[in-house]
Tab-separated table of C-alpha atoms in Angstrom:
chain	number	residue	atom	x	y	z
M	73	MET	CA	0.000	0.000	0.000
M	74	THR	CA	1.405	3.398	-0.970
M	75	LEU	CA	1.577	6.343	1.429
M	76	PRO	CA	-1.060	8.391	-0.482
M	77	THR	CA	-3.437	5.403	-0.434
M	78	TRP	CA	-2.881	4.910	3.279
M	79	LEU	CA	-3.406	8.623	3.960
M	80	ALA	CA	-6.608	8.635	1.874
M	81	GLY	CA	-7.892	5.757	3.991
M	82	ALA	CA	-7.042	7.603	7.209
M	83	VAL	CA	-8.778	10.780	6.011
M	84	GLU	CA	-11.827	8.755	4.913
M	85	ALA	CA	-12.035	6.995	8.280
M	86	ALA	CA	-11.776	10.314	10.162
M	87	CYS	CA	-14.450	11.926	7.980
M	88	ASN	CA	-16.861	9.006	8.271
M	89	THR	CA	-16.388	8.715	12.033
M	90	ALA	CA	-17.262	12.397	12.397
M	91	LEU	CA	-20.135	12.163	9.898
M	92	ALA	CA	-21.647	9.252	11.826
M	93	LEU	CA	-22.026	11.596	14.801
M	94	ASP	CA	-23.803	14.347	12.876
M	95	PRO	CA	-26.548	13.250	10.454
M	96	GLU	CA	-27.318	16.887	9.555
M	97	ILE	CA	-23.846	17.438	8.084
M	98	ARG	CA	-24.054	14.055	6.338
M	99	VAL	CA	-27.263	15.222	4.628
M	100	ARG	CA	-25.642	18.546	3.673
M	101	LEU	CA	-22.608	16.818	2.164
M	102	GLY	CA	-24.877	14.191	0.609
M	103	ALA	CA	-26.237	16.979	-1.594
M	104	LEU	CA	-22.826	16.825	-3.325
M	105	ALA	CA	-23.272	13.135	-4.195
M	106	ASP	CA	-22.644	13.686	-7.891
M	107	LYS	CA	-19.523	15.831	-7.305
M	108	VAL	CA	-15.840	14.971	-7.028
M	109	ILE	CA	-13.751	17.382	-5.000
M	110	ALA	CA	-9.984	17.189	-5.364
M	111	VAL	CA	-7.705	18.584	-2.671
M	112	GLU	CA	-4.077	18.937	-3.722
M	113	LEU	CA	-1.326	19.423	-1.153
M	114	THR	CA	1.275	21.447	-3.022
M	115	GLY	CA	4.859	20.753	-2.167
M	116	LEU	CA	3.994	17.160	-1.296
M	117	GLY	CA	2.671	15.994	-4.654
M	118	VAL	CA	-0.392	14.483	-2.978
M	119	ARG	CA	-3.946	14.835	-4.227
M	120	PHE	CA	-7.038	13.402	-2.552
M	121	TYR	CA	-10.415	12.983	-4.218
M	122	PHE	CA	-13.467	13.340	-2.001
M	123	LEU	CA	-16.686	11.703	-3.170
M	124	PRO	CA	-19.500	12.629	-0.758
M	125	HIS	CA	-22.598	10.450	-0.638
M	126	ALA	CA	-25.693	10.084	1.541
M	127	HIS	CA	-23.990	7.654	3.936
M	128	GLY	CA	-20.604	9.312	4.293
M	129	MET	CA	-17.507	10.113	2.297
M	130	GLN	CA	-15.247	8.122	0.042
M	131	VAL	CA	-11.670	9.397	-0.235
M	132	LEU	CA	-9.394	8.218	-3.034
M	133	SER	CA	-5.741	8.871	-3.807
M	134	HIS	CA	-6.346	8.415	-7.535
M	135	TYR	CA	-9.243	9.323	-9.838
M	136	GLU	CA	-9.293	8.991	-13.625
M	137	ASP	CA	-11.634	11.840	-14.612
M	138	GLU	CA	-11.524	15.589	-14.011
M	139	PRO	CA	-12.871	16.632	-10.607
M	140	ASP	CA	-15.729	19.113	-10.347
M	141	VAL	CA	-13.759	21.173	-7.842
M	142	LEU	CA	-10.030	21.540	-7.217
M	143	LEU	CA	-8.678	23.078	-4.015
M	144	ARG	CA	-4.908	23.489	-4.189
M	145	GLY	CA	-2.522	24.816	-1.569
M	146	THR	CA	0.148	23.985	0.939
M	147	PRO	CA	-0.950	21.806	3.860
M	148	LEU	CA	-0.705	24.821	6.178
M	149	ALA	CA	-2.759	27.065	3.874
M	150	LEU	CA	-5.458	24.415	3.477
M	151	LEU	CA	-5.521	23.812	7.229
M	152	ARG	CA	-5.998	27.545	7.825
M	153	LEU	CA	-8.831	27.510	5.291
M	154	ALA	CA	-10.508	24.528	6.959
M	155	LEU	CA	-10.320	26.125	10.415
M	156	SER	CA	-11.046	29.732	9.461
M	157	ASP	CA	-14.109	31.657	10.550
M	158	THR	CA	-13.656	33.797	7.418
M	159	PRO	CA	-12.853	31.266	4.677
M	160	ALA	CA	-13.190	33.784	1.829
M	161	ASP	CA	-10.375	35.858	3.335
M	162	GLU	CA	-8.176	32.786	3.725
M	163	LEU	CA	-8.937	31.601	0.213
M	164	PHE	CA	-7.740	34.784	-1.407
M	165	ALA	CA	-5.048	35.900	1.043
M	166	ARG	CA	-3.249	32.673	1.864
M	167	GLY	CA	-2.378	31.075	-1.436
M	168	VAL	CA	-5.218	28.589	-1.773
M	169	GLU	CA	-6.465	28.114	-5.310
M	170	LEU	CA	-10.075	27.128	-6.048
M	171	ARG	CA	-11.073	25.957	-9.508
M	172	GLY	CA	-14.294	24.579	-10.901
M	173	ASP	CA	-17.712	24.586	-9.254
M	174	THR	CA	-17.179	27.197	-6.539
M	175	ALA	CA	-20.623	26.654	-4.980
M	176	ALA	CA	-19.868	22.946	-4.510
M	177	GLY	CA	-16.427	23.847	-3.182
M	178	GLN	CA	-17.966	26.206	-0.620
M	179	THR	CA	-20.544	23.613	0.470
M	180	PHE	CA	-17.778	21.031	0.843
M	181	GLN	CA	-15.556	23.403	2.814
M	182	ASP	CA	-18.448	24.404	5.095
M	183	GLY	CA	-19.218	20.740	5.744
M	184	LEU	CA	-15.605	19.915	6.604
M	185	ARG	CA	-15.402	22.883	8.961
M	186	ALA	CA	-18.544	21.690	10.730
M	187	LEU	CA	-17.169	18.152	11.213
M	188	ARG	CA	-14.759	19.193	13.959
M	189	ILE	CA	-12.041	16.791	12.838
M	190	ASP	CA	-8.638	17.406	14.434
M	191	TRP	CA	-6.916	18.017	11.088
M	192	GLU	CA	-3.614	18.960	12.723
M	193	GLU	CA	-3.423	15.593	14.474
M	194	LEU	CA	-4.422	13.745	11.317
M	195	LEU	CA	-1.743	15.509	9.244
């Protein structure tokens, strides 16, 4: 098993554990069931693909097609974005790039912020 595959599994497990505790967020993220959100950690060469669905989240380290949304930034910049109370400020001021369906990207980001996952510990 490669490191990106292992990390994708760890992120998926953390997301689904948190989602199991909050059905409201699961429903909100489930609205993105037809979307693929890619998160690229620049400087590390790692990209994760998040596929939300009604029962949780699938996280892949590889995906053949183009994602609907691409969030790209350093791990620190993306962590700041995930934890920020003013994500729009972080997005534009801290070197995070957002491409694609921005509404889906915002819904995804809002859902992750609401999950209360300890991202620092996970990273």
